[in-house]
PDB file of C-alpha atoms and ligand atoms in Angstrom:
ATOM      1  CA  UNK F   5      19.319 -15.280  28.127  1.00 72.00           C
ATOM      2  CA  UNK F   6      21.202 -15.188  25.062  1.00 89.00           C
ATOM      3  CA  UNK F   7      20.766 -13.482  21.545  1.00 94.00           C
ATOM      4  CA  UNK F   8      19.899 -15.334  18.675  1.00 95.00           C
ATOM      5  CA  UNK F   9      19.249 -14.217  15.117  1.00 94.00           C
ATOM      6  CA  UNK F  10      15.878 -13.559  13.990  1.00 97.00           C
ATOM      7  CA  UNK F  11      15.629 -15.511  10.180  1.00 97.00           C
ATOM      8  CA  UNK F  12      14.662 -12.762   7.838  1.00 97.00           C
ATOM      9  CA  UNK F  13      13.207 -12.778   4.876  1.00 97.00           C
ATOM     10  CA  UNK F  14      12.724  -9.871   2.602  1.00 96.00           C
ATOM     11  CA  UNK F  15      10.430  -9.733  -0.472  1.00 97.00           C
ATOM     12  CA  UNK F  16      10.013  -7.672  -3.182  1.00 96.00           C
ATOM     13  CA  UNK F  17       6.921  -5.768  -1.968  1.00 97.00           C
ATOM     14  CA  UNK F  18       4.185  -5.439   0.210  1.00 98.00           C
ATOM     15  CA  UNK F  19       1.397  -7.344  -1.464  1.00 98.00           C
ATOM     16  CA  UNK F  20       4.048 -10.340  -1.310  1.00 98.00           C
ATOM     17  CA  UNK F  21       5.263 -10.233   2.255  1.00 98.00           C
ATOM     18  CA  UNK F  22       1.613 -10.693   3.622  1.00 98.00           C
ATOM     19  CA  UNK F  23       1.085 -13.351   1.022  1.00 98.00           C
ATOM     20  CA  UNK F  24       4.175 -15.005   2.627  1.00 98.00           C
ATOM     21  CA  UNK F  25       2.982 -14.378   5.991  1.00 98.00           C
ATOM     22  CA  UNK F  26      -0.583 -16.106   5.412  1.00 98.00           C
ATOM     23  CA  UNK F  27       1.347 -19.251   3.799  1.00 98.00           C
ATOM     24  CA  UNK F  28       3.117 -19.940   6.632  1.00 98.00           C
ATOM     25  CA  UNK F  29       0.174 -19.465   9.411  1.00 98.00           C
ATOM     26  CA  UNK F  30      -1.757 -21.243   6.495  1.00 98.00           C
ATOM     27  CA  UNK F  31       0.203 -24.326   6.507  1.00 98.00           C
ATOM     28  CA  UNK F  32       0.950 -24.372  10.623  1.00 98.00           C
ATOM     29  CA  UNK F  33      -2.942 -24.479  11.164  1.00 98.00           C
ATOM     30  CA  UNK F  34      -3.432 -27.296   8.090  1.00 97.00           C
ATOM     31  CA  UNK F  35      -0.667 -29.160   9.748  1.00 98.00           C
ATOM     32  CA  UNK F  36      -1.850 -29.297  13.185  1.00 97.00           C
ATOM     33  CA  UNK F  37       0.978 -27.500  14.580  1.00 98.00           C
ATOM     34  CA  UNK F  38      -0.324 -24.468  15.274  1.00 98.00           C
ATOM     35  CA  UNK F  39      -3.826 -25.018  17.131  1.00 98.00           C
ATOM     36  CA  UNK F  40      -3.385 -21.705  19.856  1.00 99.00           C
ATOM     37  CA  UNK F  41      -2.839 -18.998  17.430  1.00 99.00           C
ATOM     38  CA  UNK F  42      -1.780 -15.398  18.723  1.00 99.00           C
ATOM     39  CA  UNK F  43      -3.238 -12.611  16.461  1.00 99.00           C
ATOM     40  CA  UNK F  44      -2.483  -9.439  15.359  1.00 98.00           C
ATOM     41  CA  UNK F  45      -4.681  -6.028  14.043  1.00 98.00           C
ATOM     42  CA  UNK F  46      -3.578  -3.219  12.252  1.00 96.00           C
ATOM     43  CA  UNK F  47      -3.228  -2.240   8.268  1.00 97.00           C
ATOM     44  CA  UNK F  48       0.017  -4.888   7.534  1.00 98.00           C
ATOM     45  CA  UNK F  49      -2.417  -7.896   8.929  1.00 98.00           C
ATOM     46  CA  UNK F  50      -4.919  -6.894   6.408  1.00 98.00           C
ATOM     47  CA  UNK F  51      -4.071  -8.632   3.059  1.00 98.00           C
ATOM     48  CA  UNK F  52      -2.777 -11.321   5.495  1.00 99.00           C
ATOM     49  CA  UNK F  53      -6.691 -11.897   6.661  1.00 99.00           C
ATOM     50  CA  UNK F  54      -7.523 -11.401   3.512  1.00 98.00           C
ATOM     51  CA  UNK F  55      -5.669 -14.428   1.981  1.00 98.00           C
ATOM     52  CA  UNK F  56      -6.574 -16.862   4.760  1.00 98.00           C
ATOM     53  CA  UNK F  57     -10.310 -15.651   4.579  1.00 98.00           C
ATOM     54  CA  UNK F  58      -9.946 -16.960   0.924  1.00 98.00           C
ATOM     55  CA  UNK F  59      -8.059 -20.238   1.875  1.00 98.00           C
ATOM     56  CA  UNK F  60     -11.301 -20.738   4.290  1.00 98.00           C
ATOM     57  CA  UNK F  61     -13.585 -20.250   1.674  1.00 98.00           C
ATOM     58  CA  UNK F  62     -12.118 -22.074  -0.988  1.00 98.00           C
ATOM     59  CA  UNK F  63     -12.038 -25.026   1.058  1.00 97.00           C
ATOM     60  CA  UNK F  64      -8.425 -25.225   1.434  1.00 97.00           C
ATOM     61  CA  UNK F  65      -7.689 -24.313   5.342  1.00 98.00           C
ATOM     62  CA  UNK F  66     -10.467 -25.031   8.122  1.00 98.00           C
ATOM     63  CA  UNK F  67      -9.511 -22.914  12.152  1.00 98.00           C
ATOM     64  CA  UNK F  68     -12.047 -25.725  13.135  1.00 98.00           C
ATOM     65  CA  UNK F  69     -10.702 -26.420  16.399  1.00 98.00           C
ATOM     66  CA  UNK F  70      -8.124 -23.260  16.290  1.00 98.00           C
ATOM     67  CA  UNK F  71      -8.205 -21.259  19.616  1.00 98.00           C
ATOM     68  CA  UNK F  72      -7.040 -17.568  18.789  1.00 98.00           C
ATOM     69  CA  UNK F  73      -5.761 -14.711  21.515  1.00 99.00           C
ATOM     70  CA  UNK F  74      -5.715 -11.130  20.347  1.00 99.00           C
ATOM     71  CA  UNK F  75      -2.573  -9.302  21.102  1.00 99.00           C
ATOM     72  CA  UNK F  76      -4.422  -6.093  22.503  1.00 98.00           C
ATOM     73  CA  UNK F  77      -7.557  -3.810  22.635  1.00 98.00           C
ATOM     74  CA  UNK F  78      -8.260  -0.619  23.563  1.00 98.00           C
ATOM     75  CA  UNK F  79      -9.910   0.677  26.951  1.00 98.00           C
ATOM     76  CA  UNK F  80     -13.102   1.569  27.133  1.00 97.00           C
ATOM     77  CA  UNK F  81     -13.860   1.306  23.156  1.00 96.00           C
ATOM     78  CA  UNK F  82     -17.197  -0.981  23.313  1.00 96.00           C
ATOM     79  CA  UNK F  83     -16.473  -4.394  21.109  1.00 97.00           C
ATOM     80  CA  UNK F  84     -19.288  -3.311  18.824  1.00 96.00           C
ATOM     81  CA  UNK F  85     -17.944   0.029  17.839  1.00 95.00           C
ATOM     82  CA  UNK F  86     -15.815  -0.006  14.459  1.00 95.00           C
ATOM     83  CA  UNK F  87     -12.839   0.958  15.932  1.00 96.00           C
ATOM     84  CA  UNK F  88     -12.734  -2.015  18.345  1.00 97.00           C
ATOM     85  CA  UNK F  89     -10.070  -4.566  17.668  1.00 98.00           C
ATOM     86  CA  UNK F  90     -12.979  -6.952  18.288  1.00 98.00           C
ATOM     87  CA  UNK F  91     -14.626  -5.152  15.312  1.00 98.00           C
ATOM     88  CA  UNK F  92     -11.136  -5.523  13.473  1.00 98.00           C
ATOM     89  CA  UNK F  93     -11.618  -9.454  13.908  1.00 98.00           C
ATOM     90  CA  UNK F  94     -15.075  -9.817  12.999  1.00 98.00           C
ATOM     91  CA  UNK F  95     -14.340  -7.691   9.961  1.00 98.00           C
ATOM     92  CA  UNK F  96     -11.755  -9.136   8.617  1.00 98.00           C
ATOM     93  CA  UNK F  97     -11.160 -12.861   9.872  1.00 98.00           C
ATOM     94  CA  UNK F  98     -13.901 -14.293  13.031  1.00 98.00           C
ATOM     95  CA  UNK F  99     -17.353 -13.121  10.542  1.00 98.00           C
ATOM     96  CA  UNK F 100     -15.758 -14.258   7.429  1.00 98.00           C
ATOM     97  CA  UNK F 101     -14.049 -18.266   8.457  1.00 98.00           C
ATOM     98  CA  UNK F 102     -14.930 -20.850  10.539  1.00 98.00           C
ATOM     99  CA  UNK F 103     -12.963 -19.771  13.734  1.00 98.00           C
ATOM    100  CA  UNK F 104     -15.186 -20.753  16.225  1.00 98.00           C
ATOM    101  CA  UNK F 105     -17.137 -17.555  18.417  1.00 96.00           C
ATOM    102  CA  UNK F 106     -15.934 -18.826  22.048  1.00 97.00           C
ATOM    103  CA  UNK F 107     -11.906 -20.101  20.766  1.00 98.00           C
ATOM    104  CA  UNK F 108     -11.480 -16.349  19.811  1.00 98.00           C
ATOM    105  CA  UNK F 109     -10.336 -14.643  22.983  1.00 98.00           C
ATOM    106  CA  UNK F 110      -9.719 -10.506  22.681  1.00 98.00           C
ATOM    107  CA  UNK F 111      -9.081  -8.861  26.231  1.00 98.00           C
ATOM    108  CA  UNK F 112     -12.254  -7.128  27.342  1.00 98.00           C
ATOM    109  CA  UNK F 113     -11.239  -3.306  27.466  1.00 98.00           C
ATOM    110  CA  UNK F 114     -14.887  -2.550  28.981  1.00 98.00           C
ATOM    111  CA  UNK F 115     -14.040  -4.799  32.392  1.00 98.00           C
ATOM    112  CA  UNK F 116     -14.754  -2.868  35.348  1.00 98.00           C
ATOM    113  CA  UNK F 117     -11.541  -4.540  37.093  1.00 98.00           C
ATOM    114  CA  UNK F 118      -8.673  -4.340  34.006  1.00 98.00           C
ATOM    115  CA  UNK F 119      -6.102  -5.569  36.441  1.00 98.00           C
ATOM    116  CA  UNK F 120      -8.342  -8.801  36.869  1.00 98.00           C
ATOM    117  CA  UNK F 121      -8.946  -8.850  33.338  1.00 98.00           C
ATOM    118  CA  UNK F 122      -5.304  -8.914  32.389  1.00 98.00           C
ATOM    119  CA  UNK F 123      -4.874 -11.897  34.411  1.00 98.00           C
ATOM    120  CA  UNK F 124      -7.563 -13.929  33.301  1.00 98.00           C
ATOM    121  CA  UNK F 125      -6.766 -13.033  29.838  1.00 98.00           C
ATOM    122  CA  UNK F 126      -2.792 -14.448  31.264  1.00 98.00           C
ATOM    123  CA  UNK F 127      -4.706 -17.655  32.849  1.00 98.00           C
ATOM    124  CA  UNK F 128      -6.801 -18.442  29.571  1.00 98.00           C
ATOM    125  CA  UNK F 129      -3.412 -18.751  27.287  1.00 98.00           C
ATOM    126  CA  UNK F 130      -1.953 -20.727  29.974  1.00 98.00           C
ATOM    127  CA  UNK F 131      -5.393 -22.942  30.062  1.00 98.00           C
ATOM    128  CA  UNK F 132      -4.908 -23.384  26.573  1.00 98.00           C
ATOM    129  CA  UNK F 133      -1.368 -25.197  26.364  1.00 98.00           C
ATOM    130  CA  UNK F 134       0.231 -21.761  25.363  1.00 98.00           C
ATOM    131  CA  UNK F 135       0.771 -19.888  21.875  1.00 99.00           C
ATOM    132  CA  UNK F 136       1.903 -21.869  18.907  1.00 98.00           C
ATOM    133  CA  UNK F 137       2.557 -18.938  16.645  1.00 99.00           C
ATOM    134  CA  UNK F 138       2.248 -15.745  16.903  1.00 99.00           C
ATOM    135  CA  UNK F 139       1.501 -12.620  14.480  1.00 98.00           C
ATOM    136  CA  UNK F 140       3.182 -10.174  15.298  1.00 99.00           C
ATOM    137  CA  UNK F 141       2.993  -6.378  13.445  1.00 98.00           C
ATOM    138  CA  UNK F 142       5.507  -3.506  14.660  1.00 98.00           C
ATOM    139  CA  UNK F 143       4.867   0.223  15.464  1.00 97.00           C
ATOM    140  CA  UNK F 144       7.277   2.754  13.882  1.00 96.00           C
ATOM    141  CA  UNK F 145       8.099   3.223  17.672  1.00 96.00           C
ATOM    142  CA  UNK F 146       9.178  -0.523  18.372  1.00 98.00           C
ATOM    143  CA  UNK F 147       6.271  -1.284  19.963  1.00 97.00           C
ATOM    144  CA  UNK F 148       5.230  -5.220  19.581  1.00 98.00           C
ATOM    145  CA  UNK F 149       1.487  -5.414  20.388  1.00 98.00           C
ATOM    146  CA  UNK F 150       1.257  -2.015  22.546  1.00 98.00           C
ATOM    147  CA  UNK F 151       3.999  -2.313  24.362  1.00 98.00           C
ATOM    148  CA  UNK F 152       5.654   1.093  23.661  1.00 97.00           C
ATOM    149  CA  UNK F 153       9.237   1.695  24.414  1.00 97.00           C
ATOM    150  CA  UNK F 154      10.160   1.472  27.760  1.00 98.00           C
ATOM    151  CA  UNK F 155       8.288  -1.391  28.592  1.00 98.00           C
ATOM    152  CA  UNK F 156       9.791  -4.092  30.574  1.00 98.00           C
ATOM    153  CA  UNK F 157      10.869  -7.452  28.551  1.00 98.00           C
ATOM    154  CA  UNK F 158       9.757  -9.476  31.321  1.00 98.00           C
ATOM    155  CA  UNK F 159       6.008  -7.754  31.992  1.00 98.00           C
ATOM    156  CA  UNK F 160       2.891  -9.602  31.491  1.00 98.00           C
ATOM    157  CA  UNK F 161      -0.826  -8.629  30.362  1.00 98.00           C
ATOM    158  CA  UNK F 162      -1.399  -5.736  31.965  1.00 98.00           C
ATOM    159  CA  UNK F 163      -3.233  -2.055  31.494  1.00 98.00           C
ATOM    160  CA  UNK F 164      -0.765   0.676  29.225  1.00 98.00           C
ATOM    161  CA  UNK F 165      -0.735   3.881  28.558  1.00 97.00           C
ATOM    162  CA  UNK F 166      -0.283   4.719  24.956  1.00 96.00           C
ATOM    163  CA  UNK F 167       2.252   7.014  23.649  1.00 92.00           C
ATOM    164  CA  UNK F 168       1.708  10.230  21.232  1.00 93.00           C
ATOM    165  CA  UNK F 169       2.987   8.463  18.447  1.00 91.00           C
ATOM    166  CA  UNK F 170       0.549   5.472  18.577  1.00 92.00           C
ATOM    167  CA  UNK F 171      -2.412   7.627  19.371  1.00 95.00           C
ATOM    168  CA  UNK F 172      -1.378   9.714  15.744  1.00 93.00           C
ATOM    169  CA  UNK F 173      -1.306   6.674  14.104  1.00 90.00           C
ATOM    170  CA  UNK F 174      -4.302   5.247  15.278  1.00 92.00           C
ATOM    171  CA  UNK F 175      -6.320   8.211  14.979  1.00 93.00           C
ATOM    172  CA  UNK F 176      -7.548   7.707  11.769  1.00 93.00           C
ATOM    173  CA  UNK F 177      -9.886   4.737  13.534  1.00 92.00           C
ATOM    174  CA  UNK F 178     -11.472   7.690  15.598  1.00 94.00           C
ATOM    175  CA  UNK F 179     -13.153  10.356  13.766  1.00 88.00           C
ATOM    176  CA  UNK F 180     -14.590  11.655  16.661  1.00 88.00           C
ATOM    177  CA  UNK F 181     -11.016  12.355  17.591  1.00 86.00           C
ATOM    178  CA  UNK F 182     -11.218  10.051  21.255  1.00 90.00           C
ATOM    179  CA  UNK F 183      -8.298   8.690  20.692  1.00 94.00           C
ATOM    180  CA  UNK F 184      -8.089   5.725  23.938  1.00 97.00           C
ATOM    181  CA  UNK F 185      -5.114   6.716  26.148  1.00 97.00           C
ATOM    182  CA  UNK F 186      -4.950   3.127  27.521  1.00 98.00           C
ATOM    183  CA  UNK F 187      -4.860  -0.216  26.434  1.00 98.00           C
ATOM    184  CA  UNK F 188      -4.687  -3.791  27.415  1.00 98.00           C
ATOM    185  CA  UNK F 189      -2.164  -5.627  26.390  1.00 98.00           C
ATOM    186  CA  UNK F 190      -0.174  -8.848  26.058  1.00 99.00           C
ATOM    187  CA  UNK F 191       3.067  -8.321  27.778  1.00 98.00           C
ATOM    188  CA  UNK F 192       6.190  -8.748  26.328  1.00 99.00           C
ATOM    189  CA  UNK F 193       7.399 -11.704  28.293  1.00 98.00           C
ATOM    190  CA  UNK F 194       3.868 -13.139  27.079  1.00 99.00           C
ATOM    191  CA  UNK F 195       5.029 -12.685  23.696  1.00 99.00           C
ATOM    192  CA  UNK F 196       8.122 -14.306  24.346  1.00 98.00           C
ATOM    193  CA  UNK F 197       6.585 -17.428  25.342  1.00 98.00           C
ATOM    194  CA  UNK F 198       4.781 -17.956  22.123  1.00 98.00           C
ATOM    195  CA  UNK F 199       6.675 -21.169  20.722  1.00 98.00           C
ATOM    196  CA  UNK F 200       6.825 -19.537  17.092  1.00 98.00           C
ATOM    197  CA  UNK F 201       7.065 -15.978  16.260  1.00 98.00           C
ATOM    198  CA  UNK F 202       6.037 -14.617  13.030  1.00 98.00           C
ATOM    199  CA  UNK F 203       6.338 -10.797  12.730  1.00 98.00           C
ATOM    200  CA  UNK F 204       5.451  -8.850   9.283  1.00 98.00           C
ATOM    201  CA  UNK F 205       6.599  -5.413   8.740  1.00 98.00           C
ATOM    202  CA  UNK F 206       6.082  -3.181   5.610  1.00 98.00           C
ATOM    203  CA  UNK F 207       6.388   0.448   4.014  1.00 98.00           C
ATOM    204  CA  UNK F 208       9.057   2.503   4.944  1.00 98.00           C
ATOM    205  CA  UNK F 209       7.368   3.820   7.963  1.00 97.00           C
ATOM    206  CA  UNK F 210       8.823   0.957   9.324  1.00 98.00           C
ATOM    207  CA  UNK F 211      12.477   0.607   8.272  1.00 98.00           C
ATOM    208  CA  UNK F 212      13.659   2.446  11.305  1.00 98.00           C
ATOM    209  CA  UNK F 213      11.644   0.325  13.905  1.00 98.00           C
ATOM    210  CA  UNK F 214      12.984  -2.781  12.043  1.00 98.00           C
ATOM    211  CA  UNK F 215      16.657  -1.827  12.198  1.00 98.00           C
ATOM    212  CA  UNK F 216      16.247  -1.151  15.774  1.00 98.00           C
ATOM    213  CA  UNK F 217      14.753  -4.583  16.350  1.00 98.00           C
ATOM    214  CA  UNK F 218      17.508  -6.478  14.220  1.00 97.00           C
ATOM    215  CA  UNK F 219      20.352  -4.171  14.394  1.00 96.00           C
ATOM    216  CA  UNK F 220      19.967  -1.932  17.513  1.00 97.00           C
ATOM    217  CA  UNK F 221      21.178  -2.127  20.670  1.00 97.00           C
ATOM    218  CA  UNK F 222      18.327  -5.263  22.957  1.00 98.00           C
ATOM    219  CA  UNK F 223      17.214  -2.090  24.562  1.00 98.00           C
ATOM    220  CA  UNK F 224      13.516  -1.349  25.645  1.00 98.00           C
ATOM    221  CA  UNK F 225      14.131   1.569  23.858  1.00 98.00           C
ATOM    222  CA  UNK F 226      12.835  -0.947  20.763  1.00 98.00           C
ATOM    223  CA  UNK F 227      10.609  -3.134  22.722  1.00 98.00           C
ATOM    224  CA  UNK F 228      10.903  -5.349  19.458  1.00 98.00           C
ATOM    225  CA  UNK F 229      14.245  -5.908  19.726  1.00 98.00           C
ATOM    226  CA  UNK F 230      13.271  -8.553  22.651  1.00 98.00           C
ATOM    227  CA  UNK F 231      12.276 -10.736  19.807  1.00 98.00           C
ATOM    228  CA  UNK F 232      16.156 -11.190  19.768  1.00 98.00           C
ATOM    229  CA  UNK F 233      15.940 -13.449  23.052  1.00 98.00           C
ATOM    230  CA  UNK F 234      13.258 -16.054  21.602  1.00 98.00           C
ATOM    231  CA  UNK F 235      14.908 -18.863  19.342  1.00 97.00           C
ATOM    232  CA  UNK F 236      12.523 -18.956  16.981  1.00 98.00           C
ATOM    233  CA  UNK F 237      11.333 -15.818  15.287  1.00 98.00           C
ATOM    234  CA  UNK F 238      10.890 -14.853  11.513  1.00 98.00           C
ATOM    235  CA  UNK F 239      10.997 -11.665  10.416  1.00 98.00           C
ATOM    236  CA  UNK F 240       9.078 -11.082   6.940  1.00 98.00           C
ATOM    237  CA  UNK F 241       9.825  -7.631   5.406  1.00 97.00           C
ATOM    238  CA  UNK F 242       9.071  -5.928   2.125  1.00 97.00           C
ATOM    239  CA  UNK F 243      12.385  -3.948   0.260  1.00 96.00           C
ATOM    240  CA  UNK F 244      10.979  -0.522   1.967  1.00 97.00           C
ATOM    241  CA  UNK F 245      10.800  -1.858   5.549  1.00 98.00           C
ATOM    242  CA  UNK F 246      13.950  -3.320   5.342  1.00 97.00           C
ATOM    243  CA  UNK F 247      15.834  -0.025   3.753  1.00 96.00           C
ATOM    244  CA  UNK F 248      17.904   0.690   6.853  1.00 97.00           C
ATOM    245  CA  UNK F 249      19.579  -2.420   7.302  1.00 96.00           C
ATOM    246  CA  UNK F 250      23.102  -2.649   7.041  1.00 88.00           C
ATOM    247  CA  UNK F 251      25.128  -4.647   8.503  1.00 68.00           C
ATOM    248  CA  UNK F 252      25.169  -8.467   7.828  1.00 60.00           C
ATOM    249  CA  UNK F 253      21.569  -9.076   7.514  1.00 62.00           C
ATOM    250  CA  UNK F 254      22.352  -6.157   4.403  1.00 56.00           C
ATOM    251  CA  UNK F 255      23.371  -9.688   2.668  1.00 52.00           C
ATOM    252  CA  UNK F 256      20.365 -11.328   3.524  1.00 60.00           C
ATOM    253  CA  UNK F 257      18.905  -8.763   1.446  1.00 59.00           C
ATOM    254  CA  UNK F 258      21.158  -8.917  -1.380  1.00 51.00           C
ATOM    255  CA  UNK F 259      20.730 -12.662  -1.848  1.00 50.00           C
ATOM    256  CA  UNK F 260      16.448 -12.524  -1.624  1.00 52.00           C
TER     257      UNK F 260
HETATM  258  P1  PGA Q 324      -0.348  -1.339  11.322  1.00 56.17           P
HETATM  259  O1  PGA Q 324       0.116  -1.486  13.423  1.00 56.17           O
HETATM  260  O2  PGA Q 324      -0.126  -2.700  10.876  1.00 56.17           O
HETATM  261  O3  PGA Q 324      -1.391  -0.571  11.291  1.00 56.17           O
HETATM  262  O4  PGA Q 324       0.666  -0.291  11.271  1.00 56.17           O
HETATM  263  C1  PGA Q 324       1.068  -2.670  13.226  1.00 56.17           C
HETATM  264  C2  PGA Q 324       1.577  -1.684  14.707  1.00 56.17           C
HETATM  265  O5  PGA Q 324       1.395  -1.036  15.256  1.00 56.17           O
HETATM  266  O6  PGA Q 324       1.494  -3.106  15.493  1.00 56.17           O
END
């Protein structure tokens, strides 16, 4: 597979980056180009969803007829618990918009047979016609979805062990200290099958991961570097997340 250069957009601050990401999602949904969305969770996406909710509530946007597939869910965390990604999606998007509940897919982290659930999820994505636009955040360790460093670029939806770094970063959602050790996640290969990919990164804690993803070696040490195998990736970062880029991409930063 040949390597491509992601399209990079660097904004002044995090709020502008989120507004820009929301604008892209909204325009693809409104034009009908994105009927199947790959959806992400995490703090970075909260303002993106807030913009989309505001657009729906102002009747400028509708998710009618749109299908969503979330990237991941913790294993063993019930969907009604606030720390689950099911709850996150209800809180930030699904309950506030016309997104049809039966079109909003999230892996079932309570499934008795997690391998079967992973295959079912892959099949559901295929049956929906594949993902038109995949939204992604990035971990400070370079993960995409819960594909931690070491994840095979051909990996599919599966159960993964969460790294200590990820468990620490997400510990705040688990006040009892019981941060899950496993998750179900779309694989790197699943993500790379989306027709378009939009990654959003804000804050200086993402700067190392962004530099590794764009300018580092193509390596499973930084799962996000796999995005360079895809022809249609746009990365939106604020100045802080772009602050460790040097090389040719630094020119883009200076021009922005
Ligand atoms: P964050 O998570 O937006 O909460 O930083 C991103 C990720 O881990 O993919």
